[in-house]
Amino acid sequence: MADQSLSDVADIIAKIDFCQFVTKTDGGLMAARPMSNNSQVDYEGDNYFFAKDTSRTYRDIQADPHVTLTFHGSAGLMGVVGKPGPMVAIQGQAEVIRDKAVFREHWVPELEYWFKDGIDDPEMVMFKVHAHRINIWDGEDSREITV
């Protein structure tokens, strides 16, 4: 694992898709919620997530853009009997995007479940999380990448 690159990280988290998206709330507590990167990982260290500007996540990021993403992969039978699947923690900074052209680049049809009006949803925002530090663990080895 010692020679893993950002491309390797992208391959790992694209297969996991859902992560816990952790923000700092008012009052200093931490809040985590499951969010999907839609298996779209543009790896110079950036992850993209759709949300609504009425969400707690949006308010938290407006107050403090520092976030953590945690991904836990499945190892199938090995996860039960042997080593677990890969785990990745990404610490970074979130940027709020409201550009429909950027929405269009990252849109997948499954998002219509949450956004009935597609990219024309008036409450839609996108979070671009740029990684500063990535920790990877596979049950046997660990690695840290600074971006």
PDB file of C-alpha atoms in Angstrom:
ATOM      1  CA  MET A   1       0.000   0.000   0.000  1.00  0.00           C
ATOM      2  CA  ALA A   2       2.982   2.317   0.480  1.00  0.00           C
ATOM      3  CA  ASP A   3       2.978   3.451  -3.145  1.00  0.00           C
ATOM      4  CA  GLN A   4      -0.694   4.397  -3.443  1.00  0.00           C
ATOM      5  CA  SER A   5      -1.529   7.506  -5.444  1.00  0.00           C
ATOM      6  CA  LEU A   6      -4.545   9.790  -5.707  1.00  0.00           C
ATOM      7  CA  SER A   7      -5.670   7.647  -8.641  1.00  0.00           C
ATOM      8  CA  ASP A   8      -5.657   4.584  -6.364  1.00  0.00           C
ATOM      9  CA  VAL A   9      -7.713   6.490  -3.781  1.00  0.00           C
ATOM     10  CA  ALA A  10     -10.204   7.444  -6.494  1.00  0.00           C
ATOM     11  CA  ASP A  11     -10.566   3.799  -7.529  1.00  0.00           C
ATOM     12  CA  ILE A  12     -11.227   2.756  -3.922  1.00  0.00           C
ATOM     13  CA  ILE A  13     -13.843   5.381  -3.066  1.00  0.00           C
ATOM     14  CA  ALA A  14     -15.607   5.240  -6.436  1.00  0.00           C
ATOM     15  CA  LYS A  15     -16.448   1.606  -5.617  1.00  0.00           C
ATOM     16  CA  ILE A  16     -17.690   2.505  -2.135  1.00  0.00           C
ATOM     17  CA  ASP A  17     -19.856   5.494  -3.236  1.00  0.00           C
ATOM     18  CA  PHE A  18     -21.563   6.367   0.076  1.00  0.00           C
ATOM     19  CA  CYS A  19     -19.599   8.015   2.824  1.00  0.00           C
ATOM     20  CA  GLN A  20     -20.244   9.734   6.110  1.00  0.00           C
ATOM     21  CA  PHE A  21     -19.950  13.473   5.456  1.00  0.00           C
ATOM     22  CA  VAL A  22     -18.884  15.102   8.733  1.00  0.00           C
ATOM     23  CA  THR A  23     -19.251  18.812   9.531  1.00  0.00           C
ATOM     24  CA  LYS A  24     -18.806  20.963  12.595  1.00  0.00           C
ATOM     25  CA  THR A  25     -22.127  22.290  13.873  1.00  0.00           C
ATOM     26  CA  ASP A  26     -22.909  25.454  15.719  1.00  0.00           C
ATOM     27  CA  GLY A  27     -22.014  24.797  19.328  1.00  0.00           C
ATOM     28  CA  GLY A  28     -18.885  22.900  18.219  1.00  0.00           C
ATOM     29  CA  LEU A  29     -20.391  19.413  17.927  1.00  0.00           C
ATOM     30  CA  MET A  30     -19.702  17.130  14.976  1.00  0.00           C
ATOM     31  CA  ALA A  31     -22.516  15.946  12.702  1.00  0.00           C
ATOM     32  CA  ALA A  32     -22.275  13.039  10.245  1.00  0.00           C
ATOM     33  CA  ARG A  33     -24.719  12.059   7.555  1.00  0.00           C
ATOM     34  CA  PRO A  34     -24.549   9.567   4.685  1.00  0.00           C
ATOM     35  CA  MET A  35     -24.002  11.150   1.288  1.00  0.00           C
ATOM     36  CA  SER A  36     -23.190   9.737  -2.132  1.00  0.00           C
ATOM     37  CA  ASN A  37     -20.408  10.941  -4.396  1.00  0.00           C
ATOM     38  CA  ASN A  38     -22.322   9.223  -7.219  1.00  0.00           C
ATOM     39  CA  SER A  39     -19.164   7.230  -7.935  1.00  0.00           C
ATOM     40  CA  GLN A  40     -17.752  10.389  -9.501  1.00  0.00           C
ATOM     41  CA  VAL A  41     -14.322  11.061  -8.172  1.00  0.00           C
ATOM     42  CA  ASP A  42     -12.176  13.585 -10.004  1.00  0.00           C
ATOM     43  CA  TYR A  43      -8.939  12.891  -8.305  1.00  0.00           C
ATOM     44  CA  GLU A  44      -6.760  15.765  -7.890  1.00  0.00           C
ATOM     45  CA  GLY A  45      -8.335  15.271  -4.476  1.00  0.00           C
ATOM     46  CA  ASP A  46     -11.882  16.542  -5.163  1.00  0.00           C
ATOM     47  CA  ASN A  47     -15.209  14.908  -4.279  1.00  0.00           C
ATOM     48  CA  TYR A  48     -18.606  16.273  -5.348  1.00  0.00           C
ATOM     49  CA  PHE A  49     -21.942  16.013  -3.527  1.00  0.00           C
ATOM     50  CA  PHE A  50     -25.402  17.408  -4.277  1.00  0.00           C
ATOM     51  CA  ALA A  51     -27.502  18.875  -1.465  1.00  0.00           C
ATOM     52  CA  LYS A  52     -30.121  21.508  -0.732  1.00  0.00           C
ATOM     53  CA  ASP A  53     -29.374  24.980   0.572  1.00  0.00           C
ATOM     54  CA  THR A  54     -32.017  24.384   3.225  1.00  0.00           C
ATOM     55  CA  SER A  55     -30.015  21.522   4.744  1.00  0.00           C
ATOM     56  CA  ARG A  56     -28.083  21.442   7.994  1.00  0.00           C
ATOM     57  CA  THR A  57     -25.023  20.395   5.996  1.00  0.00           C
ATOM     58  CA  TYR A  58     -25.196  23.624   3.983  1.00  0.00           C
ATOM     59  CA  ARG A  59     -25.549  25.772   7.111  1.00  0.00           C
ATOM     60  CA  ASP A  60     -22.653  23.972   8.791  1.00  0.00           C
ATOM     61  CA  ILE A  61     -20.381  24.494   5.779  1.00  0.00           C
ATOM     62  CA  GLN A  62     -21.307  28.169   5.576  1.00  0.00           C
ATOM     63  CA  ALA A  63     -20.081  28.544   9.169  1.00  0.00           C
ATOM     64  CA  ASP A  64     -17.001  26.294   8.868  1.00  0.00           C
ATOM     65  CA  PRO A  65     -15.972  24.716   5.545  1.00  0.00           C
ATOM     66  CA  HIS A  66     -13.604  22.141   7.105  1.00  0.00           C
ATOM     67  CA  VAL A  67     -15.109  18.661   6.684  1.00  0.00           C
ATOM     68  CA  THR A  68     -14.218  14.988   6.926  1.00  0.00           C
ATOM     69  CA  LEU A  69     -15.426  12.210   4.620  1.00  0.00           C
ATOM     70  CA  THR A  70     -15.206   8.601   5.785  1.00  0.00           C
ATOM     71  CA  PHE A  71     -15.580   5.667   3.390  1.00  0.00           C
ATOM     72  CA  HIS A  72     -15.729   2.001   4.439  1.00  0.00           C
ATOM     73  CA  GLY A  73     -15.503  -0.629   1.743  1.00  0.00           C
ATOM     74  CA  SER A  74     -16.899  -4.121   1.813  1.00  0.00           C
ATOM     75  CA  ALA A  75     -14.581  -7.086   1.692  1.00  0.00           C
ATOM     76  CA  GLY A  76     -17.289  -9.678   1.117  1.00  0.00           C
ATOM     77  CA  LEU A  77     -16.470 -13.030   2.719  1.00  0.00           C
ATOM     78  CA  MET A  78     -13.052 -11.726   3.720  1.00  0.00           C
ATOM     79  CA  GLY A  79     -14.780  -9.009   5.733  1.00  0.00           C
ATOM     80  CA  VAL A  80     -16.356 -11.744   7.834  1.00  0.00           C
ATOM     81  CA  VAL A  81     -13.499 -14.201   7.996  1.00  0.00           C
ATOM     82  CA  GLY A  82     -10.346 -12.193   7.302  1.00  0.00           C
ATOM     83  CA  LYS A  83      -9.296  -8.620   6.808  1.00  0.00           C
ATOM     84  CA  PRO A  84     -11.920  -5.889   6.373  1.00  0.00           C
ATOM     85  CA  GLY A  85     -12.487  -3.851   3.247  1.00  0.00           C
ATOM     86  CA  PRO A  86     -10.557  -0.645   2.676  1.00  0.00           C
ATOM     87  CA  MET A  87     -11.311   2.393   4.810  1.00  0.00           C
ATOM     88  CA  VAL A  88     -10.569   5.943   3.754  1.00  0.00           C
ATOM     89  CA  ALA A  89     -10.784   9.181   5.737  1.00  0.00           C
ATOM     90  CA  ILE A  90     -10.501  12.439   3.838  1.00  0.00           C
ATOM     91  CA  GLN A  91     -10.007  15.739   5.638  1.00  0.00           C
ATOM     92  CA  GLY A  92     -10.601  18.771   3.471  1.00  0.00           C
ATOM     93  CA  GLN A  93     -12.431  21.970   2.776  1.00  0.00           C
ATOM     94  CA  ALA A  94     -15.872  22.259   1.193  1.00  0.00           C
ATOM     95  CA  GLU A  95     -16.778  24.862  -1.388  1.00  0.00           C
ATOM     96  CA  VAL A  96     -20.418  25.610  -2.232  1.00  0.00           C
ATOM     97  CA  ILE A  97     -21.198  25.626  -5.968  1.00  0.00           C
ATOM     98  CA  ARG A  98     -24.418  26.981  -7.502  1.00  0.00           C
ATOM     99  CA  ASP A  99     -23.440  26.775 -11.187  1.00  0.00           C
ATOM    100  CA  LYS A 100     -25.907  24.699 -13.241  1.00  0.00           C
ATOM    101  CA  ALA A 101     -23.224  23.936 -15.830  1.00  0.00           C
ATOM    102  CA  VAL A 102     -21.186  22.246 -13.082  1.00  0.00           C
ATOM    103  CA  PHE A 103     -24.323  20.454 -11.845  1.00  0.00           C
ATOM    104  CA  ARG A 104     -24.855  19.119 -15.376  1.00  0.00           C
ATOM    105  CA  GLU A 105     -21.277  17.743 -15.498  1.00  0.00           C
ATOM    106  CA  HIS A 106     -21.878  15.673 -12.345  1.00  0.00           C
ATOM    107  CA  TRP A 107     -25.561  14.805 -12.708  1.00  0.00           C
ATOM    108  CA  VAL A 108     -26.662  11.166 -12.725  1.00  0.00           C
ATOM    109  CA  PRO A 109     -30.304  10.057 -13.167  1.00  0.00           C
ATOM    110  CA  GLU A 110     -30.436   8.449  -9.703  1.00  0.00           C
ATOM    111  CA  LEU A 111     -30.331  11.948  -8.187  1.00  0.00           C
ATOM    112  CA  GLU A 112     -33.903  12.561  -9.385  1.00  0.00           C
ATOM    113  CA  TYR A 113     -35.026  10.650  -6.304  1.00  0.00           C
ATOM    114  CA  TRP A 114     -33.950  13.642  -4.181  1.00  0.00           C
ATOM    115  CA  PHE A 115     -34.187  16.420  -6.776  1.00  0.00           C
ATOM    116  CA  LYS A 116     -37.449  16.037  -8.709  1.00  0.00           C
ATOM    117  CA  ASP A 117     -36.721  19.145 -10.854  1.00  0.00           C
ATOM    118  CA  GLY A 118     -33.242  17.937 -11.763  1.00  0.00           C
ATOM    119  CA  ILE A 119     -30.590  20.627 -12.008  1.00  0.00           C
ATOM    120  CA  ASP A 120     -33.370  23.240 -12.043  1.00  0.00           C
ATOM    121  CA  ASP A 121     -34.208  22.565  -8.385  1.00  0.00           C
ATOM    122  CA  PRO A 122     -34.101  26.078  -6.874  1.00  0.00           C
ATOM    123  CA  GLU A 123     -32.632  24.786  -3.590  1.00  0.00           C
ATOM    124  CA  MET A 124     -29.857  22.718  -5.194  1.00  0.00           C
ATOM    125  CA  VAL A 125     -26.242  23.293  -4.324  1.00  0.00           C
ATOM    126  CA  MET A 126     -23.155  21.209  -4.845  1.00  0.00           C
ATOM    127  CA  PHE A 127     -20.332  20.732  -2.398  1.00  0.00           C
ATOM    128  CA  LYS A 128     -16.866  20.348  -3.838  1.00  0.00           C
ATOM    129  CA  VAL A 129     -14.666  18.897  -1.119  1.00  0.00           C
ATOM    130  CA  HIS A 130     -10.980  19.375  -1.788  1.00  0.00           C
ATOM    131  CA  ALA A 131      -8.840  16.968   0.205  1.00  0.00           C
ATOM    132  CA  HIS A 132      -5.903  18.188   2.262  1.00  0.00           C
ATOM    133  CA  ARG A 133      -5.067  14.861   3.895  1.00  0.00           C
ATOM    134  CA  ILE A 134      -6.184  11.313   3.075  1.00  0.00           C
ATOM    135  CA  ASN A 135      -5.733   8.313   5.361  1.00  0.00           C
ATOM    136  CA  ILE A 136      -6.182   4.810   3.933  1.00  0.00           C
ATOM    137  CA  TRP A 137      -6.348   1.605   5.956  1.00  0.00           C
ATOM    138  CA  ASP A 138      -6.913  -1.904   4.673  1.00  0.00           C
ATOM    139  CA  GLY A 139      -6.659  -3.942   7.865  1.00  0.00           C
ATOM    140  CA  GLU A 140      -2.983  -4.679   7.385  1.00  0.00           C
ATOM    141  CA  ASP A 141      -1.357  -1.446   6.332  1.00  0.00           C
ATOM    142  CA  SER A 142      -2.065   2.249   6.522  1.00  0.00           C
ATOM    143  CA  ARG A 143      -0.996   5.201   4.441  1.00  0.00           C
ATOM    144  CA  GLU A 144      -1.372   8.969   4.574  1.00  0.00           C
ATOM    145  CA  ILE A 145      -1.357  11.165   1.497  1.00  0.00           C
ATOM    146  CA  THR A 146      -1.058  14.934   1.775  1.00  0.00           C
ATOM    147  CA  VAL A 147      -2.678  16.720  -1.146  1.00  0.00           C
TER     148      VAL A 147
END
